[in-house]
Structures are given as structure tokens and as C-alpha cells.
């Protein structure tokens, strides 16, 4: 084996695997590396998402390759991997708690003076801490978030 050629493996669910592609960039962080961020690349995804082992056999392993690790990182250490699926600049976003769902309707509560009204919104990218707002409200409007 070559200790300069290391990779990180992660087991993901099928919903997450469907959003990934081999070759996507990844950022790797380790407490052992004093907060330094390492850059890597998604090398292999399981089939049918990529060219790796079959997901039919319950192998849902994603392999992320990166350069020579710092000396602080040892085999078996845990790392946090962030894979960037898509990035957009200059967008309007709200916290997920501000966007409400009723049936198929997505809306926010806009505050106008002493009144409140529901406004349907069109959403774009969604992450754990942000929801992109594509339409319905504009920057500067006051939105009620529980």
C-alpha cells in the first residue's frame, strides 16, 4: 500500500447518492488537523450512481480521494466531509422555519405594518440552514419566522 494515497469512505442513503456525481469537489475537516480544511474529490460512487460496487449488495460506500494527508491525520481517524452539489451567488434566502407548507402550497407570512398576510413563494436550493427564495417575496420585506 502507499500511505500517501489515502481516501475517505462514507456510507450515504440513496436520496443523497442520487444528488452526487463522481468528480465533485469535497472539503474534508478533522479535529486532529487543527481545523485545517483539506480538498478532495468524489472518486467512486456505488452502482447505479457511479462505477463502484453494486448498491444492490447493500454497499452504499462513497469514496473521496485527497492528496497526502497532514501528519496529524492517521488511518481510522474520523473526518467531516462536505460535498458541494451546487452553489449560487447573490440569492435571497430564508431560514427553513420561515417557509411553511400546507398541502402542496409553500408560503411565508409577510408583516406589513400591523397586518400579516400569507404569500406563496417559489423555492430553489434547500439546505439544512437556508431555503433559496426564487419568487414571491423580495429583499427588504419583513417575513415572520417562528
Short mmCIF file of N, CA and C in Angstrom, two decimals, residues 17-145:
data_model
loop_
_atom_site.label_atom_id
_atom_site.label_comp_id
_atom_site.label_asym_id
_atom_site.label_seq_id
_atom_site.Cartn_x
_atom_site.Cartn_y
_atom_site.Cartn_z
N UNK A 17 -27.18 9.89 -2.45
CA UNK A 17 -26.36 9.38 -3.55
C UNK A 17 -26.87 9.87 -4.90
N UNK A 18 -28.17 9.98 -5.06
CA UNK A 18 -28.76 10.41 -6.34
C UNK A 18 -28.36 11.84 -6.68
N UNK A 19 -27.96 12.64 -5.70
CA UNK A 19 -27.60 14.04 -5.93
C UNK A 19 -26.11 14.22 -6.22
N UNK A 20 -25.33 13.15 -6.09
CA UNK A 20 -23.87 13.24 -6.27
C UNK A 20 -23.42 12.73 -7.62
N UNK A 21 -22.22 13.10 -7.99
CA UNK A 21 -21.59 12.59 -9.21
C UNK A 21 -20.10 12.42 -8.94
N UNK A 22 -19.52 11.43 -9.57
CA UNK A 22 -18.08 11.24 -9.44
C UNK A 22 -17.37 12.46 -10.00
N UNK A 23 -16.33 12.92 -9.28
CA UNK A 23 -15.58 14.10 -9.70
C UNK A 23 -15.98 15.37 -8.98
N UNK A 24 -17.07 15.33 -8.19
CA UNK A 24 -17.48 16.53 -7.45
C UNK A 24 -16.44 16.87 -6.39
N UNK A 25 -16.24 18.18 -6.13
CA UNK A 25 -15.28 18.57 -5.09
C UNK A 25 -15.82 18.31 -3.69
N UNK A 26 -14.91 18.03 -2.77
CA UNK A 26 -15.27 17.79 -1.38
C UNK A 26 -14.30 18.53 -0.47
N UNK A 27 -14.81 19.01 0.65
CA UNK A 27 -13.96 19.63 1.68
C UNK A 27 -13.95 18.68 2.87
N UNK A 28 -12.78 18.40 3.38
CA UNK A 28 -12.62 17.45 4.49
C UNK A 28 -12.02 18.17 5.68
N UNK A 29 -12.61 17.95 6.84
CA UNK A 29 -12.12 18.56 8.07
C UNK A 29 -11.91 17.49 9.12
N UNK A 30 -10.88 17.69 9.93
CA UNK A 30 -10.57 16.76 11.01
C UNK A 30 -10.15 17.55 12.24
N UNK A 31 -10.64 17.15 13.38
CA UNK A 31 -10.23 17.80 14.62
C UNK A 31 -8.73 17.60 14.84
N UNK A 32 -8.21 16.46 14.37
CA UNK A 32 -6.78 16.17 14.53
C UNK A 32 -5.91 17.12 13.72
N UNK A 33 -6.45 17.69 12.65
CA UNK A 33 -5.66 18.58 11.78
C UNK A 33 -5.87 20.04 12.15
N UNK A 34 -6.25 20.30 13.37
CA UNK A 34 -6.38 21.66 13.92
C UNK A 34 -7.22 22.59 13.04
N UNK A 35 -8.36 22.09 12.59
CA UNK A 35 -9.27 22.94 11.85
C UNK A 35 -8.89 23.20 10.40
N UNK A 36 -7.80 22.61 9.92
CA UNK A 36 -7.43 22.79 8.51
C UNK A 36 -8.42 22.06 7.61
N UNK A 37 -8.76 22.68 6.49
CA UNK A 37 -9.66 22.05 5.53
C UNK A 37 -8.84 21.48 4.39
N UNK A 38 -9.05 20.21 4.11
CA UNK A 38 -8.38 19.53 3.01
C UNK A 38 -9.34 19.46 1.83
N UNK A 39 -8.82 19.50 0.63
CA UNK A 39 -9.68 19.38 -0.53
C UNK A 39 -9.57 17.99 -1.11
N UNK A 40 -10.69 17.48 -1.56
CA UNK A 40 -10.73 16.15 -2.13
C UNK A 40 -11.72 16.11 -3.28
N UNK A 41 -11.89 14.91 -3.81
CA UNK A 41 -12.78 14.70 -4.94
C UNK A 41 -13.53 13.39 -4.74
N UNK A 42 -14.82 13.38 -5.08
CA UNK A 42 -15.58 12.13 -5.04
C UNK A 42 -15.00 11.24 -6.13
N UNK A 43 -14.37 10.16 -5.71
CA UNK A 43 -13.69 9.27 -6.65
C UNK A 43 -14.63 8.19 -7.18
N UNK A 44 -15.39 7.56 -6.27
CA UNK A 44 -16.25 6.45 -6.68
C UNK A 44 -17.57 6.52 -5.93
N UNK A 45 -18.65 6.30 -6.66
CA UNK A 45 -19.99 6.13 -6.10
C UNK A 45 -20.43 4.70 -6.40
N UNK A 46 -21.28 4.11 -5.55
CA UNK A 46 -21.75 2.75 -5.84
C UNK A 46 -22.69 2.76 -7.05
N UNK A 47 -22.79 1.62 -7.72
CA UNK A 47 -23.74 1.50 -8.82
C UNK A 47 -25.15 1.53 -8.26
N UNK A 48 -26.13 2.08 -8.89
CA UNK A 48 -26.15 2.63 -10.24
C UNK A 48 -25.77 4.11 -10.30
N UNK A 49 -25.29 4.68 -9.20
CA UNK A 49 -24.97 6.11 -9.15
C UNK A 49 -23.60 6.42 -9.75
N UNK A 50 -22.74 5.42 -9.79
CA UNK A 50 -21.39 5.59 -10.31
C UNK A 50 -20.83 4.26 -10.76
N UNK A 51 -19.51 4.15 -10.82
CA UNK A 51 -18.87 2.95 -11.35
C UNK A 51 -18.38 2.00 -10.27
N UNK A 52 -18.76 2.23 -9.02
CA UNK A 52 -18.29 1.39 -7.92
C UNK A 52 -19.08 0.10 -7.78
N UNK A 53 -18.96 -0.51 -6.61
CA UNK A 53 -19.65 -1.77 -6.32
C UNK A 53 -21.16 -1.55 -6.39
N UNK A 54 -21.88 -2.61 -6.57
CA UNK A 54 -23.33 -2.53 -6.72
C UNK A 54 -24.00 -2.16 -5.41
N UNK A 55 -24.89 -1.15 -5.46
CA UNK A 55 -25.67 -0.78 -4.28
C UNK A 55 -26.69 -1.86 -3.94
N UNK A 56 -26.94 -2.78 -4.90
CA UNK A 56 -27.87 -3.88 -4.66
C UNK A 56 -27.37 -4.76 -3.52
N UNK A 57 -26.05 -4.88 -3.39
CA UNK A 57 -25.47 -5.68 -2.33
C UNK A 57 -25.31 -4.92 -1.04
N UNK A 58 -26.07 -3.86 -0.88
CA UNK A 58 -26.06 -3.01 0.32
C UNK A 58 -24.75 -2.26 0.51
N UNK A 59 -23.90 -2.18 -0.52
CA UNK A 59 -22.69 -1.37 -0.41
C UNK A 59 -23.03 0.03 -0.91
N UNK A 60 -23.24 0.95 -0.01
CA UNK A 60 -23.61 2.34 -0.34
C UNK A 60 -22.41 3.26 -0.07
N UNK A 61 -21.19 2.73 -0.23
CA UNK A 61 -19.98 3.45 0.13
C UNK A 61 -19.55 4.43 -0.95
N UNK A 62 -19.32 5.67 -0.53
CA UNK A 62 -18.77 6.72 -1.38
C UNK A 62 -17.30 6.83 -1.00
N UNK A 63 -16.44 6.92 -2.00
CA UNK A 63 -15.00 7.06 -1.74
C UNK A 63 -14.55 8.43 -2.21
N UNK A 64 -13.89 9.16 -1.29
CA UNK A 64 -13.40 10.51 -1.56
C UNK A 64 -11.88 10.47 -1.47
N UNK A 65 -11.21 10.86 -2.55
CA UNK A 65 -9.75 10.86 -2.55
C UNK A 65 -9.24 12.27 -2.28
N UNK A 66 -8.06 12.35 -1.71
CA UNK A 66 -7.40 13.63 -1.48
C UNK A 66 -5.91 13.39 -1.44
N UNK A 67 -5.16 14.47 -1.49
CA UNK A 67 -3.69 14.37 -1.52
C UNK A 67 -3.12 13.79 -0.24
N UNK A 68 -1.83 13.92 -0.10
CA UNK A 68 -1.15 13.42 1.09
C UNK A 68 -1.71 14.11 2.33
N UNK A 69 -2.18 13.33 3.30
CA UNK A 69 -2.77 13.95 4.49
C UNK A 69 -1.70 14.54 5.39
N UNK A 70 -2.07 15.54 6.19
CA UNK A 70 -1.13 16.06 7.18
C UNK A 70 -0.73 14.95 8.15
N UNK A 71 0.41 15.08 8.78
CA UNK A 71 0.89 14.05 9.69
C UNK A 71 -0.07 13.80 10.85
N UNK A 72 -0.88 14.81 11.20
CA UNK A 72 -1.79 14.66 12.33
C UNK A 72 -2.90 13.65 12.05
N UNK A 73 -3.23 13.44 10.78
CA UNK A 73 -4.31 12.52 10.43
C UNK A 73 -3.74 11.12 10.25
N UNK A 74 -4.34 10.19 10.98
CA UNK A 74 -3.90 8.79 10.96
C UNK A 74 -5.01 7.91 10.39
N UNK A 75 -4.66 6.73 9.85
CA UNK A 75 -5.69 5.79 9.38
C UNK A 75 -6.69 5.50 10.49
N UNK A 76 -7.96 5.54 10.15
CA UNK A 76 -9.01 5.29 11.13
C UNK A 76 -9.59 6.53 11.76
N UNK A 77 -8.94 7.69 11.57
CA UNK A 77 -9.48 8.95 12.11
C UNK A 77 -10.80 9.29 11.43
N UNK A 78 -11.66 9.97 12.16
CA UNK A 78 -12.93 10.42 11.60
C UNK A 78 -12.76 11.80 11.00
N UNK A 79 -13.33 12.00 9.83
CA UNK A 79 -13.30 13.30 9.16
C UNK A 79 -14.73 13.70 8.81
N UNK A 80 -14.95 14.99 8.72
CA UNK A 80 -16.24 15.51 8.28
C UNK A 80 -16.08 15.91 6.82
N UNK A 81 -16.91 15.35 5.94
CA UNK A 81 -16.83 15.65 4.51
C UNK A 81 -18.04 16.48 4.09
N UNK A 82 -17.77 17.55 3.36
CA UNK A 82 -18.82 18.38 2.78
C UNK A 82 -18.64 18.36 1.27
N UNK A 83 -19.68 17.89 0.58
CA UNK A 83 -19.63 17.82 -0.88
C UNK A 83 -20.55 18.91 -1.42
N UNK A 84 -19.98 19.79 -2.23
CA UNK A 84 -20.74 20.89 -2.79
C UNK A 84 -21.49 20.39 -4.02
N UNK A 85 -22.82 20.39 -3.92
CA UNK A 85 -23.66 19.92 -5.02
C UNK A 85 -23.91 21.04 -6.01
N UNK A 86 -24.24 22.21 -5.48
CA UNK A 86 -24.48 23.37 -6.32
C UNK A 86 -24.29 24.61 -5.47
N UNK A 87 -23.83 25.67 -6.10
CA UNK A 87 -23.61 26.92 -5.38
C UNK A 87 -24.17 28.06 -6.23
N UNK A 88 -24.86 28.97 -5.57
CA UNK A 88 -25.40 30.14 -6.26
C UNK A 88 -25.02 31.39 -5.48
N UNK A 89 -24.74 32.44 -6.20
CA UNK A 89 -24.35 33.72 -5.60
C UNK A 89 -25.51 34.72 -5.70
N UNK A 90 -25.52 35.69 -4.79
CA UNK A 90 -26.48 36.79 -4.80
C UNK A 90 -27.92 36.31 -4.89
N UNK A 91 -28.31 35.45 -3.96
CA UNK A 91 -29.69 34.97 -3.93
C UNK A 91 -30.36 35.39 -2.63
N UNK A 92 -31.67 35.42 -2.67
CA UNK A 92 -32.47 35.72 -1.48
C UNK A 92 -32.75 34.39 -0.78
N UNK A 93 -32.50 34.33 0.52
CA UNK A 93 -32.78 33.10 1.24
C UNK A 93 -33.40 33.41 2.60
N UNK A 94 -34.08 32.40 3.14
CA UNK A 94 -34.72 32.48 4.45
C UNK A 94 -34.36 31.23 5.24
N UNK A 95 -34.51 31.29 6.56
CA UNK A 95 -34.34 30.05 7.33
C UNK A 95 -35.50 29.10 7.01
N UNK A 96 -35.25 27.80 7.06
CA UNK A 96 -36.31 26.84 6.73
C UNK A 96 -37.58 27.02 7.57
N UNK A 97 -37.45 27.47 8.81
CA UNK A 97 -38.63 27.65 9.66
C UNK A 97 -39.57 28.75 9.16
N UNK A 98 -39.08 29.65 8.31
CA UNK A 98 -39.91 30.75 7.80
C UNK A 98 -40.79 30.30 6.64
N UNK A 99 -40.42 29.21 5.97
CA UNK A 99 -41.20 28.72 4.84
C UNK A 99 -42.15 27.64 5.35
N UNK A 100 -43.44 27.89 5.15
CA UNK A 100 -44.47 26.98 5.67
C UNK A 100 -45.07 26.17 4.53
N UNK A 101 -45.54 25.01 4.86
CA UNK A 101 -46.09 24.10 3.87
C UNK A 101 -47.50 23.71 4.29
N UNK A 102 -48.45 23.85 3.37
CA UNK A 102 -49.83 23.42 3.61
C UNK A 102 -50.27 22.70 2.34
N UNK A 103 -50.34 21.37 2.40
CA UNK A 103 -50.60 20.59 1.20
C UNK A 103 -49.43 20.78 0.25
N UNK A 104 -49.72 21.20 -0.97
CA UNK A 104 -48.67 21.47 -1.96
C UNK A 104 -48.25 22.94 -1.95
N UNK A 105 -48.88 23.74 -1.12
CA UNK A 105 -48.62 25.19 -1.09
C UNK A 105 -47.45 25.51 -0.17
N UNK A 106 -46.49 26.28 -0.67
CA UNK A 106 -45.38 26.80 0.14
C UNK A 106 -45.60 28.30 0.26
N UNK A 107 -45.55 28.80 1.48
CA UNK A 107 -45.80 30.22 1.68
C UNK A 107 -45.01 30.75 2.87
N UNK A 108 -44.91 32.08 2.94
CA UNK A 108 -44.33 32.75 4.10
C UNK A 108 -45.36 33.74 4.61
N UNK A 109 -45.19 34.16 5.85
CA UNK A 109 -46.06 35.19 6.43
C UNK A 109 -45.29 36.50 6.38
N UNK A 110 -45.81 37.44 5.61
CA UNK A 110 -45.18 38.75 5.45
C UNK A 110 -45.86 39.73 6.39
N UNK A 111 -45.06 40.51 7.10
CA UNK A 111 -45.57 41.52 8.03
C UNK A 111 -45.59 42.86 7.31
N UNK A 112 -46.77 43.49 7.29
CA UNK A 112 -46.94 44.80 6.66
C UNK A 112 -47.61 45.72 7.67
N UNK A 113 -46.81 46.51 8.37
CA UNK A 113 -47.34 47.37 9.43
C UNK A 113 -47.84 46.50 10.57
N UNK A 114 -49.12 46.63 10.91
CA UNK A 114 -49.70 45.80 11.98
C UNK A 114 -50.42 44.58 11.42
N UNK A 115 -50.39 44.40 10.11
CA UNK A 115 -51.08 43.28 9.47
C UNK A 115 -50.08 42.21 9.02
N UNK A 116 -50.60 41.00 8.86
CA UNK A 116 -49.81 39.90 8.34
C UNK A 116 -50.59 39.26 7.19
N UNK A 117 -49.87 38.82 6.17
CA UNK A 117 -50.54 38.11 5.08
C UNK A 117 -49.66 36.98 4.58
N UNK A 118 -50.31 35.95 4.08
CA UNK A 118 -49.59 34.80 3.54
C UNK A 118 -49.27 35.06 2.08
N UNK A 119 -48.02 34.79 1.73
CA UNK A 119 -47.57 34.99 0.36
C UNK A 119 -46.95 33.69 -0.14
N UNK A 120 -47.47 33.16 -1.25
CA UNK A 120 -46.89 31.96 -1.85
C UNK A 120 -45.49 32.26 -2.36
N UNK A 121 -44.58 31.33 -2.16
CA UNK A 121 -43.20 31.51 -2.61
C UNK A 121 -42.78 30.34 -3.48
N UNK A 122 -41.87 30.64 -4.39
CA UNK A 122 -41.22 29.62 -5.20
C UNK A 122 -39.83 29.44 -4.63
N UNK A 123 -39.48 28.18 -4.34
CA UNK A 123 -38.19 27.94 -3.72
C UNK A 123 -37.22 27.31 -4.71
N UNK A 124 -35.93 27.52 -4.44
CA UNK A 124 -34.86 26.94 -5.26
C UNK A 124 -34.10 25.92 -4.43
N UNK A 125 -32.82 26.16 -4.24
CA UNK A 125 -31.98 25.25 -3.47
C UNK A 125 -32.40 25.25 -2.01
N UNK A 126 -32.30 24.08 -1.39
CA UNK A 126 -32.65 23.93 0.02
C UNK A 126 -31.49 23.25 0.73
N UNK A 127 -31.06 23.81 1.87
CA UNK A 127 -30.05 23.16 2.70
C UNK A 127 -30.60 23.10 4.12
N UNK A 128 -29.81 22.59 5.03
CA UNK A 128 -30.29 22.45 6.41
C UNK A 128 -30.51 23.79 7.09
N UNK A 129 -29.84 24.85 6.63
CA UNK A 129 -29.98 26.14 7.31
C UNK A 129 -30.51 27.27 6.42
N UNK A 130 -30.79 26.99 5.13
CA UNK A 130 -31.26 28.04 4.22
C UNK A 130 -32.20 27.47 3.16
N UNK A 131 -33.15 28.30 2.77
CA UNK A 131 -34.03 27.98 1.65
C UNK A 131 -33.95 29.15 0.67
N UNK A 132 -33.54 28.86 -0.56
CA UNK A 132 -33.47 29.92 -1.57
C UNK A 132 -34.89 30.30 -2.00
N UNK A 133 -35.15 31.61 -2.05
CA UNK A 133 -36.45 32.11 -2.48
C UNK A 133 -36.29 32.65 -3.90
N UNK A 134 -36.94 31.99 -4.86
CA UNK A 134 -36.83 32.37 -6.26
C UNK A 134 -37.91 33.39 -6.63
N UNK A 135 -39.05 33.31 -5.99
CA UNK A 135 -40.14 34.24 -6.30
C UNK A 135 -41.16 34.31 -5.19
N UNK A 136 -41.92 35.39 -5.18
CA UNK A 136 -42.99 35.56 -4.21
C UNK A 136 -42.74 36.72 -3.26
N UNK A 137 -41.53 36.82 -2.74
CA UNK A 137 -41.15 37.95 -1.89
C UNK A 137 -39.85 38.53 -2.42
N UNK A 138 -39.58 39.76 -2.01
CA UNK A 138 -38.37 40.43 -2.46
C UNK A 138 -37.55 40.87 -1.25
N UNK A 139 -36.30 41.18 -1.50
CA UNK A 139 -35.42 41.64 -0.43
C UNK A 139 -36.00 42.88 0.23
N UNK A 140 -35.94 42.91 1.55
CA UNK A 140 -36.43 44.05 2.31
C UNK A 140 -37.79 43.82 2.94
N UNK A 141 -38.56 42.84 2.43
CA UNK A 141 -39.84 42.54 3.06
C UNK A 141 -39.60 41.84 4.38
N UNK A 142 -40.42 42.14 5.36
CA UNK A 142 -40.30 41.51 6.67
C UNK A 142 -41.11 40.22 6.70
N UNK A 143 -40.42 39.12 6.97
CA UNK A 143 -41.04 37.81 6.99
C UNK A 143 -41.03 37.28 8.41
N UNK A 144 -42.15 36.75 8.84
CA UNK A 144 -42.28 36.20 10.19
C UNK A 144 -41.72 34.78 10.21
N UNK A 145 -40.81 34.53 11.13
CA UNK A 145 -40.24 33.18 11.29
C UNK A 145 -40.47 32.75 12.74
#
